[in-house]
DNA sequence: CCAAAAGTGTTGCTTGTACACCCATGT
DNA sequence: ACATGGGTGTACAAGCAACACTTTTGG
């Protein structure tokens, strides 16, 4: 009897096809004043060796997020990466190898924290967002979408915690924002805006390597888990 | 030889499991001053008869968007519905019947345009967003997410074209926004803001049914395909 | 006439933007 | 001493929010 019910249960599902489901991660980092993206050469046919986003297939017992975290751990060696769903790409012909539905994620990591060995082994490289190589399939569209989302997010939440080192100067933060939005911001106005949010804390240390006068290091306050969301910069 | 290559191609994919993929649509409409959602009683086990979002399984040759449009056509009789991806729900245990990965969509429709017969046949009903019934699985979370997205969108793009009749008064538009954000807006300020966008056109007709004085009907200008995006209301 | 909704105007406050200017210091 | 980036101050414009006021018309 119990078996019978189970049979009926699965019956309706069985009428429908199953699909390969993958995740692809746009991994953003910030280094040398540039916003960068971690890309790797695809390891299998078709399009082996071509540049692509980090990705992987979703397994039986895992959610999309878990699959994305697994991929990130494998390629960067990091846990606890900031991760957010972006969009699904599902056109039947999008992957030349098979019908694959792919969910994209935006990941933000601190370049100074990741496992450089692991990355080197896989042949992955950091590419400045302004000079990306040609990518497989629809990965360029994925990146465009991911960048829009990052801009969207950065315009209403102060980001930086995820991309900058523990301590950073306001100028570095401004440079990050300039890299994300590909435009300049007024120094004074940017400072005022950011400090008015009251989520940064000035440390006593100064960065003397980038200027003669030296700039105070700041860090994100502990408790503030980004709960407040206010417009940081006008966007678009 | 050719066969051999194809074999190799598919080999790597074959190592991975396939999944049921579904779409679930949060169908919003606006009627009698209330924002409403179209729900229907689930037609099969498990949870047969319980309220749920309109959904369906993704078939072989169709994208997620196409699947969503198919579902919408089947249930409302309408083509060309405004549709936007929301989020993916993929926790392994989320569907009691089988492991199903579901992509949610936000659909906006004009209640006056849909096929009421078709809706009645399926047993579907329009529920005010403020008084929803209990829903299956994680559909309540899906709706919460969809509503946030709708608010997000409405805060930077003037919506209304998708939800209101061809001709509408500014008061009706304000009521729509009040229904979406569950708060009131100042009449004068709302008018000024909306008209300053210069995307509405005043018709010569007046609506005399809702007031003694009568209110001018407006409509969206033709060419303006919503390309401009400006903050309409502060959100949050 | 007057209640009620439509529509306009005024005012003060907050925010954004441009830009001038002072500060500290290594060379 | 001065060039260089760090940091502050000011002044005007734009945007926002609150609310008073005028208009129209059916009952």
Coordinates of C-alpha atoms (C1' of nucleotides) in Angstrom, one line a residue:
Chain A
X1 CA 0.0 0.0 0.0
X2 CA 2.7 2.4 1.0
X3 CA 4.7 1.4 -2.1
X4 CA 1.6 2.1 -4.1
X5 CA 1.4 5.6 -2.9
X6 CA 5.0 6.3 -3.6
X7 CA 4.5 4.9 -7.1
X8 CA 1.7 7.3 -7.6
X9 CA 3.7 10.1 -6.2
X10 CA 6.6 9.8 -8.6
X11 CA 4.3 8.9 -11.5
X12 CA 3.5 12.5 -12.4
X13 CA 7.1 13.6 -12.1
X14 CA 8.3 10.8 -14.3
X15 CA 6.4 12.1 -17.2
X16 CA 8.8 15.0 -17.4
X17 CA 12.4 15.2 -18.7
X18 CA 15.4 15.8 -16.5
X19 CA 18.2 18.2 -17.3
X20 CA 21.8 18.8 -16.5
X21 CA 22.1 21.7 -14.2
X22 CA 25.3 23.6 -13.7
X23 CA 26.5 26.6 -11.8
X24 CA 28.9 29.2 -13.1
X25 CA 30.5 31.7 -10.9
X26 CA 31.7 35.2 -11.7
X27 CA 34.4 35.6 -9.2
X28 CA 35.3 39.2 -8.6
X29 CA 38.5 40.4 -6.9
X30 CA 40.2 43.8 -6.6
X31 CA 43.9 44.2 -7.0
X32 CA 46.2 47.0 -8.2
X33 CA 43.3 49.4 -8.6
X34 CA 41.5 47.2 -10.9
X35 CA 38.4 45.0 -10.7
X36 CA 39.3 41.6 -11.8
X37 CA 37.6 38.3 -12.7
X38 CA 39.0 34.9 -12.1
X39 CA 38.7 32.8 -15.3
X40 CA 40.0 29.4 -16.1
X41 CA 40.7 27.3 -19.2
X42 CA 38.0 24.8 -19.7
X43 CA 39.2 21.3 -19.0
X44 CA 37.1 19.2 -21.4
X45 CA 35.6 19.1 -24.8
X46 CA 33.9 20.9 -26.4
X47 CA 35.8 24.1 -26.3
X48 CA 38.6 22.6 -24.2
X49 CA 41.3 25.2 -23.3
X50 CA 39.0 28.2 -24.0
X51 CA 38.5 30.6 -21.2
X52 CA 35.4 30.3 -19.1
X53 CA 33.9 31.1 -15.8
X54 CA 34.5 28.7 -13.0
X55 CA 31.6 26.2 -13.0
X56 CA 30.5 22.7 -12.2
X57 CA 27.5 20.4 -12.4
X58 CA 25.0 20.2 -9.6
X59 CA 25.0 16.9 -7.9
X60 CA 22.2 14.8 -6.3
X61 CA 22.1 16.0 -2.8
X62 CA 23.2 19.6 -3.1
X63 CA 21.5 22.9 -3.7
X64 CA 22.7 25.4 -6.3
X65 CA 24.4 27.4 -3.6
X66 CA 26.2 24.4 -2.2
X67 CA 27.3 23.4 -5.7
X68 CA 28.7 26.9 -6.2
X69 CA 30.5 26.8 -2.8
X70 CA 32.0 23.5 -3.7
X71 CA 33.3 24.9 -6.9
X72 CA 34.7 27.9 -5.2
X73 CA 36.4 25.8 -2.5
X74 CA 38.0 23.6 -5.1
X75 CA 39.3 26.5 -7.1
X76 CA 40.2 29.1 -4.5
X77 CA 40.6 27.1 -1.3
X78 CA 38.3 29.5 0.5
X79 CA 35.2 28.9 2.6
X80 CA 32.7 31.6 3.6
X81 CA 32.9 33.5 0.3
X82 CA 30.3 36.1 -0.3
X83 CA 27.9 34.6 -2.8
X84 CA 24.7 35.7 -4.5
X85 CA 22.5 34.2 -7.1
X86 CA 22.5 36.1 -10.4
X87 CA 20.5 34.7 -13.2
X88 CA 19.6 31.5 -15.0
X89 CA 20.8 30.8 -18.5
X90 CA 18.7 28.1 -20.2
X91 CA 18.4 28.5 -24.0
X92 CA 18.5 24.9 -25.3
X93 CA 21.5 25.5 -27.6
X94 CA 23.6 27.5 -25.2
X95 CA 26.1 24.7 -24.3
X96 CA 27.6 23.0 -27.4
X97 CA 28.0 19.7 -25.5
X98 CA 24.6 19.0 -24.2
X99 CA 21.4 20.7 -23.0
X100 CA 22.6 22.3 -19.7
X101 CA 20.7 24.8 -17.6
X102 CA 23.1 27.0 -15.8
X103 CA 22.6 29.2 -12.8
X104 CA 25.1 32.0 -12.4
X105 CA 26.5 33.4 -9.2
X106 CA 28.4 36.5 -8.2
X107 CA 31.2 35.7 -5.8
X108 CA 33.3 38.4 -4.2
X109 CA 36.7 37.5 -2.8
X110 CA 39.7 39.2 -1.3
X111 CA 42.5 38.4 -3.7
X112 CA 45.1 38.5 -0.9
X113 CA 43.3 35.7 0.9
X114 CA 42.9 33.0 -1.8
X115 CA 45.1 30.0 -2.3
X116 CA 47.4 31.1 -5.1
X117 CA 48.9 27.6 -5.5
X118 CA 45.5 26.1 -6.1
X119 CA 44.7 28.7 -8.7
X120 CA 48.0 28.3 -10.5
X121 CA 47.6 24.6 -10.7
X122 CA 44.2 24.9 -12.4
X123 CA 45.7 27.3 -14.9
X124 CA 43.2 30.0 -13.8
X125 CA 44.1 33.7 -14.2
X126 CA 42.8 37.0 -12.9
X127 CA 41.7 39.2 -15.7
X128 CA 41.0 42.9 -15.4
X129 CA 37.3 43.5 -16.1
X130 CA 38.3 46.0 -18.8
X131 CA 40.4 43.6 -20.8
X132 CA 38.7 40.2 -20.8
X133 CA 39.6 37.5 -23.3
X134 CA 37.0 35.9 -25.5
X135 CA 34.9 33.4 -23.6
X136 CA 33.0 30.3 -24.4
X137 CA 29.3 30.0 -25.0
X138 CA 27.2 32.7 -23.3
X139 CA 29.8 33.5 -20.6
X140 CA 30.3 37.0 -21.7
X141 CA 26.6 37.7 -21.3
X142 CA 26.8 36.1 -17.9
X143 CA 29.6 38.4 -16.9
X144 CA 27.8 41.5 -18.2
X145 CA 24.8 40.5 -16.1
X146 CA 27.0 39.8 -13.0
X147 CA 28.7 43.2 -13.3
X148 CA 25.4 45.0 -13.5
X149 CA 24.3 43.1 -10.4
X150 CA 27.5 44.1 -8.6
X151 CA 27.0 47.7 -9.6
X152 CA 23.4 47.5 -8.4
X153 CA 24.5 46.1 -5.1
X154 CA 27.3 48.5 -4.6
X155 CA 25.0 51.4 -5.3
X156 CA 22.8 50.7 -2.3
X157 CA 25.1 48.7 0.0
X158 CA 28.6 49.8 0.9
X159 CA 30.7 46.9 -0.3
X160 CA 34.4 46.6 0.3
X161 CA 34.4 44.2 3.2
X162 CA 34.3 41.4 0.7
X163 CA 36.9 42.8 -1.7
X164 CA 39.4 44.9 0.3
X165 CA 41.8 43.8 3.0
X166 CA 40.9 44.1 6.6
X167 CA 42.4 47.6 6.7
X168 CA 42.0 50.0 3.9
X169 CA 42.1 53.7 3.2
X170 CA 39.2 55.7 2.0
X171 CA 41.1 56.4 -1.1
X172 CA 41.4 52.7 -1.8
X173 CA 37.7 52.3 -1.2
X174 CA 37.0 55.2 -3.6
X175 CA 39.3 53.5 -6.2
X176 CA 37.3 50.3 -5.8
X177 CA 34.1 52.1 -6.5
X178 CA 35.7 53.8 -9.5
X179 CA 36.8 50.4 -10.7
X180 CA 33.3 49.0 -10.3
X181 CA 31.5 51.8 -12.0
X182 CA 34.2 52.8 -14.4
X183 CA 33.9 56.4 -13.6
X184 CA 35.4 58.9 -11.1
X185 CA 34.0 60.1 -7.9
X186 CA 34.7 63.4 -6.1
X187 CA 37.1 62.7 -3.3
X188 CA 35.5 65.0 -0.7
X189 CA 31.9 64.0 -1.5
X190 CA 32.7 60.3 -1.5
X191 CA 34.4 60.6 1.9
X192 CA 31.5 62.4 3.4
X193 CA 28.9 60.0 2.0
X194 CA 30.7 56.9 3.2
X195 CA 31.5 58.3 6.6
X196 CA 28.0 59.5 7.1
X197 CA 26.8 55.9 7.0
X198 CA 28.6 55.3 10.3
X199 CA 29.7 51.8 9.5
X200 CA 33.4 52.4 9.2
X201 CA 35.8 52.8 12.0
X202 CA 39.1 54.7 11.8
X203 CA 42.1 52.8 13.0
X204 CA 45.1 54.5 14.5
X205 CA 47.4 53.2 11.8
X206 CA 48.3 55.0 8.7
X207 CA 49.2 53.8 5.3
X208 CA 52.4 55.7 4.4
X209 CA 53.3 53.7 1.3
X210 CA 51.0 55.4 -1.1
X211 CA 51.5 59.0 -0.1
X212 CA 53.8 61.2 1.8
X213 CA 51.3 62.5 4.2
X214 CA 49.9 59.0 4.9
X215 CA 46.3 58.1 5.0
X216 CA 44.4 56.6 7.9
X217 CA 43.3 53.0 7.7
X218 CA 39.7 52.2 8.2
X219 CA 37.8 49.0 8.8
X220 CA 34.2 47.9 8.9
X221 CA 32.6 48.0 12.3
X222 CA 32.0 44.6 13.8
X223 CA 28.3 44.4 14.6
X224 CA 27.2 46.1 11.4
X225 CA 26.3 43.2 9.2
X226 CA 25.2 45.4 6.4
X227 CA 21.7 45.6 7.6
X228 CA 21.2 49.2 6.6
X229 CA 20.8 49.8 3.0
X230 CA 21.0 53.3 1.7
X231 CA 21.9 54.8 -1.6
X232 CA 25.7 55.1 -1.8
X233 CA 26.1 56.4 -5.3
X234 CA 23.5 57.3 -7.9
X235 CA 23.0 54.5 -10.4
X236 CA 22.6 54.6 -13.2
Chain B
X1 CA 35.5 8.7 -36.1
X2 CA 32.9 11.3 -35.9
X3 CA 30.9 9.1 -33.6
X4 CA 33.9 8.7 -31.4
X5 CA 34.2 12.4 -30.9
X6 CA 30.5 12.7 -30.0
X7 CA 31.0 9.9 -27.5
X8 CA 33.8 11.7 -25.9
X9 CA 31.8 14.9 -25.9
X10 CA 29.0 13.5 -24.0
X11 CA 31.2 11.3 -21.7
X12 CA 32.0 14.1 -19.3
X13 CA 28.4 15.2 -19.0
X14 CA 27.2 11.7 -18.5
X15 CA 29.1 11.5 -15.3
X16 CA 26.7 13.9 -13.7
X17 CA 23.1 13.5 -12.5
X18 CA 20.1 15.1 -14.2
X19 CA 17.4 16.9 -12.3
X20 CA 13.7 17.9 -12.7
X21 CA 13.6 21.6 -13.4
X22 CA 10.4 23.5 -12.9
X23 CA 9.2 27.1 -13.2
X24 CA 6.9 28.8 -10.7
X25 CA 5.2 32.1 -11.6
X26 CA 4.1 34.8 -9.1
X27 CA 1.4 36.4 -11.2
X28 CA 0.5 39.8 -10.0
X29 CA -2.6 41.7 -10.9
X30 CA -4.3 44.9 -9.7
X31 CA -8.0 45.1 -9.0
X32 CA -10.3 47.1 -6.7
X33 CA -7.4 49.0 -5.2
X34 CA -5.6 45.8 -4.2
X35 CA -2.5 44.0 -5.4
X36 CA -3.5 40.4 -6.1
X37 CA -1.8 37.2 -6.8
X38 CA -3.2 34.3 -9.0
X39 CA -3.0 31.0 -7.1
X40 CA -4.3 27.7 -8.0
X41 CA -5.1 24.4 -6.3
X42 CA -2.4 21.9 -7.0
X43 CA -3.6 19.1 -9.3
X44 CA -1.6 16.2 -8.2
X45 CA 0.0 14.5 -5.2
X46 CA 1.6 15.2 -3.0
X47 CA -0.3 18.1 -1.5
X48 CA -3.0 17.8 -4.1
X49 CA -5.6 20.6 -3.6
X50 CA -3.4 22.8 -1.6
X51 CA -2.8 26.3 -2.9
X52 CA 0.3 27.0 -4.9
X53 CA 1.8 29.2 -7.5
X54 CA 1.2 28.5 -11.2
X55 CA 4.1 26.2 -12.3
X56 CA 5.2 23.5 -14.6
X57 CA 8.1 21.4 -15.6
X58 CA 10.6 22.5 -18.1
X59 CA 10.6 20.4 -21.2
X60 CA 13.3 19.2 -23.5
X61 CA 13.4 21.9 -26.1
X62 CA 12.4 25.0 -24.2
X63 CA 14.2 27.6 -22.1
X64 CA 13.0 28.6 -18.6
X65 CA 11.3 31.7 -20.0
X66 CA 9.5 29.6 -22.7
X67 CA 8.3 27.2 -20.1
X68 CA 7.0 30.1 -18.0
X69 CA 5.2 31.6 -21.0
X70 CA 3.7 28.2 -21.8
X71 CA 2.4 28.0 -18.3
X72 CA 1.0 31.5 -18.4
X73 CA -0.7 30.9 -21.7
X74 CA -2.3 27.8 -20.5
X75 CA -3.6 29.4 -17.3
X76 CA -4.5 32.9 -18.4
X77 CA -4.8 32.7 -22.2
X78 CA -2.5 35.6 -22.6
X79 CA 0.6 36.1 -24.8
X80 CA 3.1 38.9 -24.3
X81 CA 2.9 39.0 -20.6
X82 CA 5.6 40.9 -18.8
X83 CA 7.9 38.4 -17.3
X84 CA 11.1 38.5 -15.3
X85 CA 13.3 36.0 -13.7
X86 CA 13.3 36.1 -9.9
X87 CA 15.3 33.4 -8.1
X88 CA 16.1 29.7 -8.1
X89 CA 15.0 27.5 -5.3
X90 CA 16.9 24.3 -5.1
X91 CA 17.2 22.9 -1.6
X92 CA 17.1 19.1 -2.0
X93 CA 14.1 18.5 0.2
X94 CA 12.0 21.5 -0.9
X95 CA 9.5 19.5 -3.0
X96 CA 8.0 16.6 -1.1
X97 CA 7.5 14.5 -4.3
X98 CA 11.0 14.5 -5.8
X99 CA 14.1 16.5 -6.1
X100 CA 13.0 19.5 -8.2
X101 CA 14.9 22.7 -8.9
X102 CA 12.6 25.5 -9.4
X103 CA 13.1 28.9 -11.1
X104 CA 10.7 31.5 -10.1
X105 CA 9.3 34.3 -12.3
X106 CA 7.4 37.5 -11.7
X107 CA 4.6 38.1 -14.1
X108 CA 2.5 41.2 -14.3
X109 CA -0.8 41.1 -16.0
X110 CA -3.8 43.3 -16.5
X111 CA -6.7 41.5 -14.7
X112 CA -9.2 43.0 -17.2
X113 CA -7.4 41.3 -20.1
X114 CA -7.1 37.7 -19.0
X115 CA -9.3 34.8 -19.9
X116 CA -11.6 34.5 -16.9
X117 CA -13.2 31.3 -18.2
X118 CA -9.8 29.6 -18.4
X119 CA -9.0 30.7 -14.9
X120 CA -12.3 29.5 -13.5
X121 CA -11.9 26.1 -15.1
X122 CA -8.6 25.5 -13.4
X123 CA -10.0 26.5 -10.1
X124 CA -7.5 29.3 -9.8
X125 CA -8.3 32.4 -7.7
X126 CA -7.0 35.9 -7.3
X127 CA -5.9 36.5 -3.7
X128 CA -5.1 39.9 -2.2
X129 CA -1.5 40.1 -1.3
X130 CA -2.4 41.0 2.2
X131 CA -4.6 37.9 2.8
X132 CA -2.9 35.0 1.2
X133 CA -3.8 31.4 2.2
X134 CA -1.3 28.9 3.4
X135 CA 0.8 27.7 0.4
X136 CA 2.7 24.5 -0.4
X137 CA 6.4 23.9 0.1
X138 CA 8.5 27.0 -0.1
X139 CA 6.0 29.0 -2.2
X140 CA 5.5 31.6 0.5
X141 CA 9.1 32.4 0.4
X142 CA 9.0 32.6 -3.3
X143 CA 6.2 35.1 -3.1
X144 CA 8.1 37.2 -0.5
X145 CA 11.0 37.3 -2.8
X146 CA 8.8 38.1 -5.8
X147 CA 7.2 41.0 -4.0
X148 CA 10.5 42.4 -3.0
X149 CA 11.6 42.3 -6.6
X150 CA 8.4 44.0 -7.7
X151 CA 9.0 46.8 -5.1
X152 CA 12.6 47.1 -6.2
X153 CA 11.5 47.4 -9.8
X154 CA 8.6 49.8 -9.1
X155 CA 11.0 52.0 -7.1
X156 CA 13.2 52.7 -10.1
X157 CA 10.9 52.2 -13.1
X158 CA 7.5 53.6 -13.3
X159 CA 5.3 50.5 -13.6
X160 CA 1.6 50.5 -14.3
X161 CA 1.6 49.9 -18.0
X162 CA 1.6 46.2 -17.2
X163 CA -1.0 46.3 -14.4
X164 CA -3.4 49.1 -15.2
X165 CA -5.9 49.5 -18.0
X166 CA -4.9 51.5 -21.1
X167 CA -6.3 54.6 -19.6
X168 CA -5.9 55.4 -15.9
X169 CA -6.0 58.3 -13.5
X170 CA -3.1 59.5 -11.5
X171 CA -5.0 58.6 -8.4
X172 CA -5.3 55.1 -9.6
X173 CA -1.6 54.9 -10.3
X174 CA -1.0 56.2 -6.8
X175 CA -3.3 53.6 -5.4
X176 CA -1.4 51.0 -7.3
X177 CA 1.9 52.2 -5.8
X178 CA 0.3 52.2 -2.3
X179 CA -0.8 48.7 -2.8
X180 CA 2.6 47.6 -3.9
X181 CA 4.5 49.3 -1.1
X182 CA 1.7 48.9 1.5
X183 CA 2.1 52.6 2.5
X184 CA 0.6 55.9 1.5
X185 CA 2.1 58.5 -0.7
X186 CA 1.4 62.3 -0.7
X187 CA -1.0 63.1 -3.6
X188 CA 0.7 66.2 -4.7
X189 CA 4.3 64.9 -4.4
X190 CA 3.4 61.7 -6.2
X191 CA 1.8 63.6 -9.1
X192 CA 4.7 65.9 -9.5
X193 CA 7.2 63.1 -9.4
X194 CA 5.4 61.0 -11.9
X195 CA 4.6 63.8 -14.3
X196 CA 8.2 65.1 -14.2
X197 CA 9.3 61.8 -15.8
X198 CA 7.6 62.9 -18.9
X199 CA 6.5 59.4 -19.9
X200 CA 2.8 59.9 -19.4
X201 CA 0.4 61.6 -21.7
X202 CA -2.9 63.2 -20.6
X203 CA -5.9 62.2 -22.6
X204 CA -8.8 64.5 -23.1
X205 CA -11.2 62.1 -21.4
X206 CA -12.1 62.2 -17.7
X207 CA -13.1 59.5 -15.3
X208 CA -16.2 60.8 -13.6
X209 CA -17.2 57.6 -11.9
X210 CA -14.9 57.9 -9.0
X211 CA -15.4 61.5 -8.1
X212 CA -17.6 64.5 -8.7
X213 CA -15.1 66.7 -10.2
X214 CA -13.7 64.0 -12.5
X215 CA -10.1 63.1 -13.0
X216 CA -8.2 63.2 -16.3
X217 CA -7.2 59.9 -17.8
X218 CA -3.5 59.4 -18.6
X219 CA -1.7 56.8 -20.6
X220 CA 1.9 55.8 -21.2
X221 CA 3.5 57.5 -24.2
X222 CA 4.1 55.2 -27.1
X223 CA 7.8 55.4 -27.9
X224 CA 9.0 55.4 -24.3
X225 CA 9.8 51.7 -23.8
X226 CA 10.8 52.3 -20.3
X227 CA 14.4 53.0 -21.3
X228 CA 14.9 55.7 -18.7
X229 CA 15.2 54.5 -15.2
X230 CA 15.0 57.0 -12.3
X231 CA 14.1 56.7 -8.7
X232 CA 10.4 56.9 -8.5
X233 CA 10.0 56.4 -4.8
X234 CA 12.5 55.9 -2.0
X235 CA 12.9 52.3 -1.2
X236 CA 13.4 51.1 1.4
Chain C
dC1 C1' -24.2 75.3 0.0
dC2 C1' -20.9 71.9 1.1
dA3 C1' -18.6 67.5 1.2
dA4 C1' -15.1 65.2 -1.4
dA5 C1' -12.0 64.3 -4.6
dA6 C1' -8.7 66.6 -8.1
dG7 C1' -5.2 69.3 -8.7
dT8 C1' -1.7 73.4 -7.6
dG9 C1' 1.5 76.1 -4.8
dT10 C1' 4.7 77.2 -0.9
dT11 C1' 8.1 76.4 2.3
dG12 C1' 11.8 74.3 4.8
dC13 C1' 14.9 70.7 5.1
dT14 C1' 18.0 67.2 3.3
dT15 C1' 21.0 65.6 -0.1
dG16 C1' 24.0 66.0 -4.1
dT17 C1' 27.7 68.4 -6.6
dA18 C1' 31.4 71.3 -7.8
dC19 C1' 35.3 73.2 -6.4
dA20 C1' 38.4 76.0 -3.5
dC21 C1' 41.4 75.4 0.0
dC22 C1' 44.3 73.7 4.0
dC23 C1' 47.5 69.9 5.8
dA24 C1' 51.5 66.9 6.2
dT25 C1' 55.7 65.2 4.5
dG26 C1' 59.5 62.9 1.5
dT27 C1' 62.5 64.4 -1.7
Chain D
dA1 C1' 60.3 74.8 -1.0
dC2 C1' 57.2 72.5 -3.3
dA3 C1' 54.9 68.7 -5.4
dT4 C1' 51.7 65.3 -4.0
dG5 C1' 48.1 63.0 -2.4
dG6 C1' 45.1 63.4 2.1
dG7 C1' 41.5 65.7 4.1
dT8 C1' 38.1 69.8 5.2
dG9 C1' 34.9 73.6 4.2
dT10 C1' 31.7 76.3 1.5
dA11 C1' 28.1 77.5 -1.6
dC12 C1' 24.7 76.6 -4.8
dA13 C1' 21.3 73.4 -6.9
dA14 C1' 18.2 69.6 -6.9
dG15 C1' 15.2 66.7 -4.6
dC16 C1' 12.1 65.5 -1.0
dA17 C1' 8.3 65.9 2.3
dA18 C1' 4.7 68.2 4.7
dC19 C1' 0.8 70.6 4.2
dA20 C1' -2.1 74.7 2.9
dC21 C1' -4.8 76.0 -0.6
dT22 C1' -7.9 76.3 -4.9
dT23 C1' -11.1 74.0 -8.2
dT24 C1' -15.0 71.4 -9.7
dT25 C1' -19.3 69.3 -9.2
dG26 C1' -23.1 65.9 -7.6
dG27 C1' -26.2 65.7 -4.1

